[in-house]
Short mmCIF file of C-alpha atoms in Angstrom, two decimals:
data_model
loop_
_atom_site.label_atom_id
_atom_site.label_comp_id
_atom_site.label_asym_id
_atom_site.label_seq_id
_atom_site.Cartn_x
_atom_site.Cartn_y
_atom_site.Cartn_z
CA MET W 1 -8.99 3.16 -4.24
CA ALA W 2 -12.46 2.16 -5.46
CA GLU W 3 -10.85 -0.17 -7.93
CA VAL W 4 -8.87 -1.91 -5.11
CA ILE W 5 -12.06 -2.42 -3.07
CA VAL W 6 -13.89 -3.83 -6.08
CA ASN W 7 -11.04 -6.26 -6.77
CA ARG W 8 -11.01 -7.40 -3.14
CA VAL W 9 -14.79 -8.02 -3.16
CA ALA W 10 -14.43 -9.90 -6.41
CA GLN W 11 -11.62 -11.98 -5.00
CA ASN W 12 -13.60 -12.80 -1.79
CA ALA W 13 -16.58 -13.83 -3.90
CA THR W 14 -14.36 -16.03 -5.98
CA ASP W 15 -12.86 -17.63 -2.86
CA ALA W 16 -16.34 -18.24 -1.41
CA ILE W 17 -17.49 -19.92 -4.62
CA ILE W 18 -14.39 -22.11 -4.60
CA GLN W 19 -15.02 -23.09 -0.94
CA ASN W 20 -18.69 -23.86 -1.62
CA GLN W 21 -17.71 -25.95 -4.61
CA SER W 22 -15.21 -27.77 -2.42
CA VAL W 23 -17.88 -28.49 0.25
CA LEU W 24 -20.37 -29.66 -2.38
CA SER W 25 -17.67 -31.82 -3.92
CA SER W 26 -16.91 -33.35 -0.53
CA ILE W 27 -20.62 -34.09 0.12
CA GLN W 28 -21.02 -35.60 -3.31
CA GLU W 29 -17.98 -37.79 -2.63
CA MET W 30 -19.55 -39.07 0.58
CA SER W 31 -21.33 -42.40 0.18
CA TYR W 32 -24.89 -42.89 1.25
CA TRP W 33 -23.57 -45.30 3.90
CA LYS W 34 -21.49 -42.49 5.42
CA ILE W 35 -24.53 -40.23 5.61
CA PHE W 36 -26.59 -43.03 7.11
CA PHE W 37 -24.06 -43.86 9.78
CA THR W 38 -23.59 -40.19 10.61
CA PHE W 39 -27.33 -39.83 11.09
CA ILE W 40 -27.48 -42.97 13.26
CA SER W 41 -24.59 -41.73 15.37
CA VAL W 42 -26.33 -38.40 15.98
CA VAL W 43 -29.57 -40.21 16.97
CA LEU W 44 -27.75 -42.58 19.35
CA VAL W 45 -25.88 -39.75 20.99
CA TRP W 46 -29.06 -37.72 21.40
CA ASP W 47 -30.91 -40.74 22.82
CA GLN W 48 -28.28 -41.11 25.56
CA VAL W 49 -28.12 -37.35 26.22
CA SER W 50 -31.93 -37.11 26.43
CA TYR W 51 -32.00 -40.06 28.84
CA GLN W 52 -29.37 -38.43 31.06
CA ILE W 53 -31.27 -35.11 31.15
CA LYS W 54 -34.58 -36.77 32.07
CA LYS W 55 -32.96 -39.18 34.57
CA GLY W 56 -31.30 -36.54 36.62
CA SER W 57 -30.26 -37.86 40.03
CA ILE W 58 -32.80 -40.71 40.43
CA ALA W 59 -31.93 -44.41 40.43
CA GLY W 60 -31.73 -46.23 37.12
CA PRO W 61 -29.21 -47.56 34.63
CA ARG W 62 -26.32 -45.12 34.18
CA PHE W 63 -26.70 -45.42 30.41
CA LYS W 64 -29.19 -47.10 28.12
CA PHE W 65 -27.41 -50.40 27.62
CA TYR W 66 -29.54 -51.11 24.55
CA PRO W 67 -29.71 -47.81 22.59
CA ILE W 68 -33.15 -46.59 21.55
CA ILE W 69 -35.08 -49.73 22.58
CA GLY W 70 -33.87 -49.83 26.18
CA PRO W 71 -34.99 -52.91 28.14
CA PHE W 72 -37.68 -53.67 25.55
CA LEU W 73 -36.89 -57.39 25.28
CA GLU W 74 -37.09 -57.85 29.04
CA SER W 75 -40.42 -56.03 29.17
CA LEU W 76 -41.97 -58.54 26.76
CA ASP W 77 -41.65 -61.14 29.51
CA PRO W 78 -42.01 -59.09 32.72
CA LYS W 79 -40.75 -60.73 35.92
CA PHE W 80 -41.89 -59.82 39.42
CA GLU W 81 -38.31 -60.10 40.71
CA GLU W 82 -37.17 -57.45 38.25
CA TYR W 83 -39.98 -55.12 39.34
CA LYS W 84 -39.08 -55.66 43.00
CA ALA W 85 -35.41 -54.88 42.29
CA LYS W 86 -36.56 -51.61 40.78
CA TRP W 87 -38.63 -50.74 43.85
CA ASP W 88 -35.70 -51.61 46.13
CA SER W 89 -33.26 -49.45 44.15
CA GLY W 90 -34.64 -46.14 45.41
CA GLU W 91 -37.78 -44.13 46.11
CA LEU W 92 -37.66 -43.01 42.46
CA SER W 93 -36.13 -45.02 39.64
CA CYS W 94 -36.44 -44.99 35.88
CA VAL W 95 -36.17 -46.85 32.60
CA SER W 96 -36.48 -45.65 28.99
CA ILE W 97 -38.06 -47.81 26.31
CA PHE W 98 -38.19 -46.40 22.76
CA HIS W 99 -39.79 -42.97 23.13
CA LYS W 100 -41.22 -43.66 26.62
CA PHE W 101 -39.35 -42.40 29.65
CA VAL W 102 -40.76 -44.16 32.71
CA VAL W 103 -40.38 -42.99 36.33
CA ILE W 104 -41.28 -45.44 39.09
CA ALA W 105 -42.26 -44.26 42.57
CA SER W 106 -41.71 -46.95 45.22
CA THR W 107 -42.74 -45.42 48.54
CA ARG W 108 -46.20 -45.11 50.03
CA ASP W 109 -46.10 -41.32 50.29
CA LEU W 110 -44.84 -40.74 46.76
CA SER W 111 -47.38 -43.20 45.37
CA ARG W 112 -50.16 -41.40 47.18
CA LYS W 113 -48.85 -38.04 45.97
CA ILE W 114 -49.07 -39.22 42.39
CA LEU W 115 -52.53 -40.78 42.81
CA GLN W 116 -53.82 -37.52 44.25
CA ALA W 117 -52.28 -35.10 41.74
CA PRO W 118 -54.80 -34.56 38.91
CA LYS W 119 -53.23 -31.18 38.21
CA TYR W 120 -50.02 -32.87 37.03
CA VAL W 121 -51.00 -36.37 35.88
CA LYS W 122 -53.81 -38.37 34.35
CA PRO W 123 -54.31 -42.13 34.16
CA CYS W 124 -52.97 -43.95 31.14
CA VAL W 125 -52.81 -47.55 30.13
CA VAL W 126 -50.78 -47.93 26.93
CA ASP W 127 -50.74 -46.03 23.62
CA VAL W 128 -53.14 -48.45 21.96
CA ALA W 129 -55.67 -48.43 24.81
CA ILE W 130 -57.58 -45.44 23.47
CA LYS W 131 -58.14 -47.31 20.21
CA ILE W 132 -59.33 -50.48 21.91
CA LEU W 133 -61.47 -48.87 24.61
CA ARG W 134 -62.53 -46.14 22.15
CA PRO W 135 -61.61 -42.42 22.35
CA SER W 136 -65.09 -41.44 23.59
CA ASN W 137 -64.81 -43.67 26.64
CA TRP W 138 -65.30 -41.92 30.00
CA VAL W 139 -62.03 -43.25 31.41
CA PHE W 140 -60.13 -40.87 29.13
CA LEU W 141 -61.98 -37.83 30.47
CA ASP W 142 -60.06 -35.46 32.73
CA GLY W 143 -60.84 -32.79 35.30
CA LYS W 144 -64.48 -31.75 35.84
CA ALA W 145 -65.74 -33.88 32.96
CA HIS W 146 -64.32 -36.99 34.65
CA THR W 147 -65.58 -35.95 38.10
CA ASP W 148 -69.12 -35.40 36.86
CA TYR W 149 -69.25 -38.67 34.93
CA ARG W 150 -67.89 -40.53 37.93
CA ARG W 151 -70.51 -38.97 40.21
CA SER W 152 -73.15 -40.27 37.82
CA LEU W 153 -71.81 -43.81 38.37
CA ASN W 154 -71.27 -43.75 42.13
CA GLY W 155 -74.87 -44.71 42.88
CA LEU W 156 -74.43 -48.01 41.02
CA PHE W 157 -71.99 -49.39 43.59
CA THR W 158 -73.50 -48.41 46.95
CA LYS W 159 -74.39 -51.20 49.42
CA ALA W 160 -78.06 -50.65 48.66
CA ALA W 161 -77.42 -51.12 44.94
CA LEU W 162 -75.10 -54.11 45.49
CA ALA W 163 -77.80 -55.83 47.57
CA LYS W 164 -80.01 -55.98 44.48
CA TYR W 165 -77.32 -57.81 42.50
CA LEU W 166 -76.70 -60.53 45.08
CA PRO W 167 -79.56 -62.93 44.15
CA SER W 168 -78.26 -63.29 40.61
CA GLN W 169 -74.68 -63.64 41.91
CA GLU W 170 -75.70 -66.46 44.25
CA LYS W 171 -77.29 -68.38 41.38
CA ILE W 172 -74.04 -68.07 39.42
CA MET W 173 -71.98 -69.27 42.38
CA ASP W 174 -74.22 -72.31 42.81
CA LYS W 175 -73.94 -73.14 39.13
CA TYR W 176 -70.13 -72.93 39.17
CA ILE W 177 -69.86 -75.06 42.30
CA GLU W 178 -71.50 -77.83 40.25
CA LYS W 179 -69.37 -76.99 37.22
CA PHE W 180 -66.06 -77.09 39.14
CA VAL W 181 -66.97 -80.44 40.65
CA GLU W 182 -67.86 -81.90 37.26
CA PHE W 183 -64.67 -80.45 35.75
CA SER W 184 -62.61 -82.13 38.48
CA LYS W 185 -64.47 -85.40 38.00
CA GLU W 186 -63.17 -85.56 34.40
CA THR W 187 -59.66 -86.26 35.73
CA ASP W 188 -60.87 -88.47 38.58
CA TYR W 189 -60.32 -85.54 40.95
CA GLU W 190 -56.64 -85.35 40.19
CA PRO W 191 -55.72 -81.60 40.50
CA ARG W 192 -55.63 -79.84 37.13
CA VAL W 193 -55.05 -76.31 35.91
CA PHE W 194 -57.90 -74.04 37.06
CA PHE W 195 -56.54 -70.69 35.83
CA HIS W 196 -59.05 -70.51 32.97
CA GLU W 197 -61.97 -71.66 35.13
CA MET W 198 -61.27 -68.96 37.68
CA ARG W 199 -61.28 -66.35 34.94
CA GLU W 200 -64.58 -67.72 33.64
CA ILE W 201 -66.40 -67.68 36.98
CA LEU W 202 -65.25 -64.14 37.72
CA CYS W 203 -66.29 -63.01 34.25
CA ALA W 204 -69.69 -64.65 34.81
CA LEU W 205 -70.08 -62.97 38.23
CA SER W 206 -69.05 -59.56 36.83
CA LEU W 207 -71.31 -59.73 33.79
CA GLY W 208 -74.13 -61.13 35.92
CA SER W 209 -73.86 -58.04 38.13
CA PHE W 210 -73.38 -55.62 35.24
CA CYS W 211 -75.87 -56.98 32.70
CA GLY W 212 -78.11 -59.39 34.66
CA ASP W 213 -80.39 -61.57 32.59
CA TRP W 214 -79.92 -59.41 29.51
CA ILE W 215 -76.76 -61.31 28.62
CA THR W 216 -76.92 -65.01 27.79
CA GLU W 217 -74.75 -67.79 29.13
CA ASP W 218 -73.24 -68.37 25.69
CA GLN W 219 -72.36 -64.71 25.40
CA VAL W 220 -70.75 -64.74 28.83
CA ARG W 221 -68.74 -67.85 27.96
CA GLY W 222 -67.63 -66.30 24.67
CA ILE W 223 -66.43 -63.09 26.33
CA ALA W 224 -64.68 -65.07 29.11
CA ASP W 225 -62.89 -67.27 26.52
CA ASP W 226 -61.70 -64.33 24.43
CA TYR W 227 -61.06 -61.68 27.05
CA TYR W 228 -57.42 -62.65 27.54
CA LEU W 229 -56.92 -61.26 23.99
CA VAL W 230 -57.80 -57.79 25.32
CA THR W 231 -55.39 -58.24 28.22
CA ALA W 232 -52.59 -59.25 25.85
CA ALA W 233 -53.35 -56.27 23.59
CA LEU W 234 -52.95 -53.88 26.53
CA GLU W 235 -49.60 -55.10 27.78
CA LEU W 236 -47.34 -52.36 29.11
CA VAL W 237 -45.15 -52.58 26.02
CA ASN W 238 -46.86 -53.18 22.71
CA PHE W 239 -46.77 -51.96 19.14
CA PRO W 240 -48.92 -48.76 19.09
CA ILE W 241 -50.40 -49.32 15.60
CA ILE W 242 -53.15 -51.89 15.09
CA LEU W 243 -52.06 -54.22 12.29
CA PRO W 244 -54.07 -57.23 11.11
CA PHE W 245 -53.53 -60.49 13.05
CA THR W 246 -51.44 -58.83 15.76
CA LYS W 247 -52.29 -58.91 19.51
CA THR W 248 -53.79 -55.44 19.28
CA TRP W 249 -55.93 -56.40 16.31
CA TYR W 250 -57.38 -59.43 18.06
CA GLY W 251 -57.86 -57.38 21.23
CA LYS W 252 -59.79 -54.65 19.42
CA ARG W 253 -61.95 -57.17 17.60
CA THR W 254 -62.82 -58.86 20.90
CA ALA W 255 -63.57 -55.53 22.59
CA ASP W 256 -65.81 -54.36 19.72
CA ALA W 257 -67.80 -57.62 19.77
CA ALA W 258 -68.30 -57.41 23.54
CA MET W 259 -69.39 -53.79 23.36
CA LYS W 260 -71.91 -54.65 20.66
CA ILE W 261 -73.43 -57.23 23.04
CA PHE W 262 -73.55 -54.65 25.82
CA GLU W 263 -75.32 -52.14 23.53
CA ASN W 264 -78.10 -54.64 22.93
CA CYS W 265 -78.28 -55.36 26.67
CA ALA W 266 -78.57 -51.63 27.36
CA GLN W 267 -81.59 -51.28 25.08
CA MET W 268 -83.35 -54.24 26.71
CA SER W 269 -82.64 -52.74 30.12
CA LYS W 270 -84.04 -49.37 29.11
CA ASP W 271 -87.22 -51.02 27.79
CA TYR W 272 -87.58 -53.01 31.01
CA ILE W 273 -87.19 -49.97 33.30
CA ALA W 274 -89.55 -47.88 31.11
CA LYS W 275 -92.23 -50.49 31.78
CA GLY W 276 -91.79 -50.10 35.54
CA GLY W 277 -89.31 -52.90 36.21
CA GLU W 278 -87.14 -52.87 39.34
CA PRO W 279 -83.32 -52.93 38.97
CA LYS W 280 -81.60 -56.33 39.12
CA CYS W 281 -78.22 -55.36 37.74
CA VAL W 282 -75.91 -52.35 37.20
CA MET W 283 -77.44 -51.56 33.81
CA ASP W 284 -80.95 -51.56 35.27
CA ALA W 285 -79.86 -49.34 38.14
CA TRP W 286 -78.24 -46.89 35.69
CA CYS W 287 -81.31 -46.83 33.44
CA LYS W 288 -83.51 -46.36 36.52
CA LEU W 289 -81.46 -43.34 37.65
CA MET W 290 -81.78 -41.83 34.17
CA HIS W 291 -85.50 -42.56 34.03
CA ASP W 292 -86.20 -41.09 37.47
CA ALA W 293 -84.03 -38.02 36.80
CA LYS W 294 -86.44 -36.88 34.15
CA TYR W 295 -88.96 -36.06 36.87
CA LYS W 296 -86.55 -34.54 39.42
CA ASN W 297 -84.56 -31.33 39.60
CA ASP W 298 -82.07 -31.86 42.41
CA GLU W 299 -78.34 -31.47 41.83
CA ASP W 300 -77.52 -35.18 41.58
CA SER W 301 -80.39 -35.86 39.20
CA ARG W 302 -79.12 -33.22 36.80
CA LEU W 303 -76.23 -35.51 36.02
CA PHE W 304 -78.71 -37.95 34.53
CA HIS W 305 -80.96 -35.50 32.70
CA ARG W 306 -79.32 -36.29 29.43
CA GLU W 307 -79.99 -39.75 28.02
CA PHE W 308 -76.81 -41.83 28.03
CA SER W 309 -76.71 -43.67 24.72
CA ASN W 310 -76.49 -47.42 24.39
CA LYS W 311 -72.98 -46.90 23.03
CA GLU W 312 -71.92 -44.87 26.05
CA ILE W 313 -73.40 -47.43 28.44
CA SER W 314 -71.69 -50.27 26.58
CA GLU W 315 -68.30 -48.51 26.75
CA ALA W 316 -68.69 -47.86 30.46
CA ILE W 317 -69.70 -51.48 31.13
CA PHE W 318 -66.69 -52.67 29.17
CA THR W 319 -64.37 -50.52 31.30
CA PHE W 320 -65.99 -52.04 34.44
CA LEU W 321 -65.13 -55.43 33.01
CA PHE W 322 -61.66 -54.22 32.06
CA ALA W 323 -61.09 -52.94 35.60
CA SER W 324 -62.45 -56.06 37.26
CA GLN W 325 -61.70 -59.10 35.11
CA ASP W 326 -57.95 -59.56 35.46
CA ALA W 327 -57.77 -58.19 39.01
CA SER W 328 -60.64 -60.32 40.28
CA SER W 329 -59.36 -63.41 38.48
CA SER W 330 -56.01 -62.86 40.14
CA LEU W 331 -57.63 -62.55 43.55
CA ALA W 332 -59.65 -65.73 43.00
CA CYS W 333 -56.57 -67.79 42.05
CA TRP W 334 -54.56 -66.67 45.06
CA LEU W 335 -57.51 -66.86 47.44
CA PHE W 336 -58.34 -70.51 46.68
CA GLN W 337 -54.66 -71.52 46.63
CA ILE W 338 -53.89 -69.81 49.94
CA VAL W 339 -56.95 -71.12 51.77
CA ALA W 340 -56.54 -74.67 50.44
CA ASP W 341 -52.92 -74.70 51.68
CA ARG W 342 -54.01 -73.59 55.18
CA PRO W 343 -56.51 -76.07 56.61
CA ASP W 344 -56.76 -74.11 59.88
CA VAL W 345 -57.90 -71.01 57.96
CA LEU W 346 -60.43 -73.04 55.95
CA GLN W 347 -61.83 -74.60 59.11
CA LYS W 348 -62.39 -71.18 60.71
CA ILE W 349 -64.19 -69.99 57.58
CA ARG W 350 -66.50 -73.00 57.64
CA GLU W 351 -67.30 -72.56 61.31
CA GLU W 352 -68.15 -68.89 60.75
CA GLN W 353 -70.29 -69.63 57.67
CA LEU W 354 -72.38 -72.14 59.62
CA ALA W 355 -72.71 -69.72 62.55
CA VAL W 356 -73.91 -66.74 60.52
CA ARG W 357 -76.47 -68.97 58.81
CA ASN W 358 -77.55 -70.67 62.04
CA ASN W 359 -76.86 -73.97 60.23
CA ASP W 360 -79.67 -73.18 57.79
CA MET W 361 -78.43 -73.76 54.25
CA ASN W 362 -81.54 -72.14 52.82
CA THR W 363 -80.41 -68.76 54.11
CA GLU W 364 -80.10 -66.39 51.16
CA LEU W 365 -77.12 -64.12 50.63
CA THR W 366 -77.79 -60.57 51.84
CA ILE W 367 -75.60 -57.61 52.68
CA ASP W 368 -76.46 -58.05 56.38
CA LEU W 369 -75.38 -61.72 56.22
CA ILE W 370 -72.09 -60.87 54.52
CA GLU W 371 -71.34 -58.16 57.07
CA LYS W 372 -71.44 -60.84 59.77
CA MET W 373 -68.67 -62.80 57.98
CA GLU W 374 -65.90 -61.03 59.85
CA TYR W 375 -63.21 -63.76 59.64
CA THR W 376 -64.00 -64.62 56.03
CA SER W 377 -63.72 -60.92 55.11
CA MET W 378 -60.37 -60.70 56.92
CA VAL W 379 -59.12 -63.64 54.82
CA VAL W 380 -60.14 -61.79 51.65
CA LYS W 381 -58.55 -58.56 52.82
CA GLU W 382 -55.31 -60.28 53.82
CA THR W 383 -55.14 -61.99 50.40
CA LEU W 384 -55.45 -58.57 48.77
CA ARG W 385 -52.56 -57.32 50.90
CA TYR W 386 -50.41 -60.42 50.59
CA ARG W 387 -50.89 -60.79 46.82
CA PRO W 388 -52.32 -57.50 45.56
CA PRO W 389 -53.61 -58.13 42.04
CA VAL W 390 -52.46 -54.74 40.73
CA LEU W 391 -48.79 -53.97 41.34
CA MET W 392 -48.55 -50.57 39.72
CA VAL W 393 -50.78 -47.81 38.32
CA PRO W 394 -49.40 -45.88 35.34
CA TYR W 395 -50.01 -42.17 34.80
CA VAL W 396 -48.86 -39.78 32.12
CA VAL W 397 -47.37 -36.43 33.21
CA LYS W 398 -49.48 -33.52 31.88
CA ASN W 399 -47.26 -30.76 33.28
CA ASN W 400 -43.73 -30.89 34.72
CA PHE W 401 -44.36 -32.48 38.10
CA PRO W 402 -42.07 -31.74 41.10
CA VAL W 403 -42.38 -35.21 42.62
CA THR W 404 -39.64 -34.50 45.17
CA PRO W 405 -37.68 -31.35 46.08
CA SER W 406 -34.80 -32.69 43.98
CA TYR W 407 -36.60 -34.24 41.02
CA THR W 408 -39.22 -33.06 38.56
CA ALA W 409 -40.84 -35.61 36.27
CA PRO W 410 -40.87 -34.17 32.72
CA LYS W 411 -44.04 -33.59 30.76
CA GLY W 412 -44.91 -36.58 28.61
CA ALA W 413 -43.14 -39.10 30.84
CA MET W 414 -44.96 -42.09 32.25
CA LEU W 415 -45.10 -41.87 36.06
CA ILE W 416 -45.90 -45.11 37.87
CA SER W 417 -47.36 -45.34 41.37
CA THR W 418 -46.54 -48.72 42.98
CA LEU W 419 -48.88 -50.45 45.41
CA TYR W 420 -47.01 -53.58 46.46
CA PRO W 421 -44.29 -51.97 48.68
CA SER W 422 -46.78 -50.09 50.88
CA LEU W 423 -48.73 -53.32 51.41
CA HIS W 424 -45.59 -55.16 52.53
CA ASP W 425 -44.23 -52.42 54.76
CA PRO W 426 -42.76 -54.11 57.87
CA GLU W 427 -43.35 -51.00 59.97
CA VAL W 428 -47.10 -51.41 59.45
CA TYR W 429 -47.52 -55.13 58.82
CA ASP W 430 -45.62 -57.43 61.18
CA ASP W 431 -44.05 -60.31 59.23
CA PRO W 432 -45.37 -58.87 55.93
CA GLU W 433 -44.38 -61.97 53.96
CA GLU W 434 -46.62 -64.14 56.12
CA PHE W 435 -50.34 -64.64 55.55
CA ILE W 436 -52.07 -63.56 58.80
CA PRO W 437 -55.83 -62.77 58.52
CA GLU W 438 -56.00 -61.82 62.20
CA ARG W 439 -53.90 -58.73 61.53
CA TRP W 440 -57.13 -57.06 60.38
CA VAL W 441 -59.04 -57.25 63.67
CA GLU W 442 -60.64 -53.95 64.71
CA GLY W 443 -58.13 -51.55 66.28
CA SER W 444 -55.05 -53.36 65.00
CA LYS W 445 -51.97 -51.58 63.66
CA ALA W 446 -52.77 -52.75 60.13
CA ASN W 447 -56.33 -51.44 60.32
CA ASP W 448 -55.30 -48.09 61.77
CA ASN W 449 -52.65 -47.36 59.13
CA LYS W 450 -55.14 -46.70 56.35
CA LYS W 451 -52.65 -44.75 54.25
CA ASN W 452 -50.86 -48.01 53.45
CA TRP W 453 -54.05 -49.65 52.15
CA LEU W 454 -53.52 -48.82 48.47
CA VAL W 455 -55.08 -51.96 46.97
CA PHE W 456 -57.80 -49.88 45.35
CA GLY W 457 -55.73 -46.73 44.90
CA CYS W 458 -56.76 -43.36 46.33
CA GLY W 459 -57.61 -39.90 45.11
CA PRO W 460 -60.00 -38.93 42.29
CA HIS W 461 -59.55 -42.25 40.47
CA VAL W 462 -59.96 -44.58 43.46
CA CYS W 463 -61.61 -47.83 42.35
CA LEU W 464 -65.40 -47.59 42.12
CA GLY W 465 -65.83 -51.29 42.82
CA GLN W 466 -63.95 -51.79 46.09
CA THR W 467 -67.08 -52.48 48.15
CA TYR W 468 -68.32 -54.77 45.38
CA VAL W 469 -65.05 -56.76 45.50
CA LEU W 470 -65.06 -57.28 49.27
CA ILE W 471 -68.74 -58.30 49.33
CA THR W 472 -68.54 -60.58 46.31
CA PHE W 473 -65.45 -62.47 47.47
CA ALA W 474 -66.66 -62.97 51.04
CA ALA W 475 -69.84 -64.50 49.58
CA LEU W 476 -67.91 -66.57 47.02
CA LEU W 477 -65.38 -67.97 49.50
CA GLY W 478 -68.10 -68.75 52.03
CA LYS W 479 -70.23 -70.66 49.52
CA PHE W 480 -67.32 -72.72 48.18
CA ALA W 481 -65.96 -73.46 51.67
CA LEU W 482 -69.31 -74.86 52.76
CA HIS W 483 -70.28 -76.83 49.65
CA THR W 484 -66.98 -78.10 48.30
CA GLU W 485 -63.83 -79.80 49.48
CA PHE W 486 -61.09 -78.15 47.45
CA GLU W 487 -57.50 -79.33 47.17
CA HIS W 488 -54.47 -77.46 45.84
CA LYS W 489 -51.48 -79.29 44.40
CA VAL W 490 -48.33 -77.48 45.49
CA THR W 491 -45.64 -77.23 42.82
CA PRO W 492 -42.24 -75.46 42.80
CA LEU W 493 -43.96 -72.61 40.91
CA SER W 494 -47.05 -72.22 43.11
CA GLU W 495 -45.65 -69.33 45.15
CA LYS W 496 -43.81 -67.79 42.21
CA ILE W 497 -45.51 -64.77 40.76
CA LYS W 498 -46.43 -64.54 37.09
CA VAL W 499 -47.15 -61.05 35.76
CA PHE W 500 -49.91 -60.93 33.12
CA ALA W 501 -51.45 -57.47 33.53
CA THR W 502 -52.15 -58.56 37.10
CA ILE W 503 -50.39 -61.35 39.05
CA PHE W 504 -51.07 -65.10 39.13
CA PRO W 505 -49.43 -68.25 40.48
CA LYS W 506 -46.76 -69.21 37.96
CA ASP W 507 -48.04 -72.80 37.65
CA ASP W 508 -51.54 -71.55 36.70
CA LEU W 509 -53.13 -73.10 39.83
CA PHE W 510 -53.60 -76.84 40.13
CA MET W 511 -56.92 -77.47 41.94
CA SER W 512 -59.55 -80.14 42.48
CA PHE W 513 -63.11 -79.77 43.81
CA LYS W 514 -65.38 -82.39 45.35
CA LYS W 515 -68.98 -82.04 46.58
CA ARG W 516 -69.25 -81.55 50.34
CA ASP W 517 -72.21 -81.67 52.74
CA PRO W 518 -72.06 -78.30 54.51
CA ILE W 519 -73.49 -79.62 57.79
CA THR W 520 -71.82 -83.02 58.21
CA GLY W 521 -68.67 -82.25 56.18
CA GLU W 522 -69.13 -85.53 54.31
CA VAL W 523 -67.38 -85.52 50.92
CA THR W 524 -69.02 -87.29 47.98
CA GLU W 525 -67.79 -88.06 44.48
#
């Protein structure tokens, strides 16, 4: 009996060896091409299966038409119409590009839910942003660390603080009024592209507010000229590794150079405040808060007890510029185009500007003066609603997020809160596709529905500079309306929307500026 068992075991072992040899022989006979195509097939199948699992029941392509890459090619040239189609497809929709699964929320309430959910999400830009803005930058902080840092910055953007920046801003506005007129004179006042000039004036105004006299005109011009490289480097879809002579490489180089300038400005500001100087810009105000905190022991001052390094200040100032430059340039382009195309609106602005100044052109810009510019401010606010610079705010999901009762956004996905649909909601804004400044009068339906006003976001990451924006643009529009006669050349692309981080007129804004007497209205060349 034992002999029979031994023979059977031996026979089974022999059969197993023969089978293994057969399998090995089969594998050896397979070509490398067969192995390669088998691997690719498995990857493609898993890509589709993974997409289906993450997609669930929300709107979006049934399958990834382009395996792995998804709509990558379309995303290289984003179109507003394609974004709008996504928003219209459902309250939640999705796309998948390479390894990124993107969920888009289109309604006001879902957008607000995302913006106010720090437990589940945190802001993100793109993969390469942390390398360009630097890993130590405060914008990448989360939770209490972010809250404390933000509290330390809130005092820099109060009305009292902004009032101190206005004198330098007014000087910049006056200088660019002359510059725009001279630029127009070069083409005998024939309208020409003003896209780049709008970006320059807004960069100058921002850096004038942030850095004051510590930054030179040449440095401002250099940053304004090169800043679009940073914007291009932070496109929604970009190669995540910084390789020489790519968009991301040029963007990082530009960012590093700008931050080096800001570090030097920070040291000059610290020296100035230490000698008893009064704040004239954001940097001065920050250094003043730090300086004064050394001699106080209240809760707010404790945030400033440590000395913020020049590097930290420079990184924060760069993020202020990052947050403001493209958005404010967008607002400037649309604002001048819209007002130039509506002479009745421009006339009302001019009448108000003369009235608040009592026809005295020596009246300096102050917060009190700007607060009297009710109609001018309504024009600015309606432009922000009609053509909101920022269409969407991307977040990354930290923990599985039950966005709706029927859908949970998976950890690691990008979750996008949209702003445009809530600002064009016909239930809140009558004729939402029409430009109507008067909709913002006190007590109106538009004013009372504050939940729809998502231009500056909401929640823990609401824009620090919203008061700054409204004050600066009311002042800017008022000055230009009084002192220049500006003309916009309408083209078939003027009302078409170009998406370049923020939104711009697709024809890049054809404008012309002439000198105007603010009292008589006489135009001179």
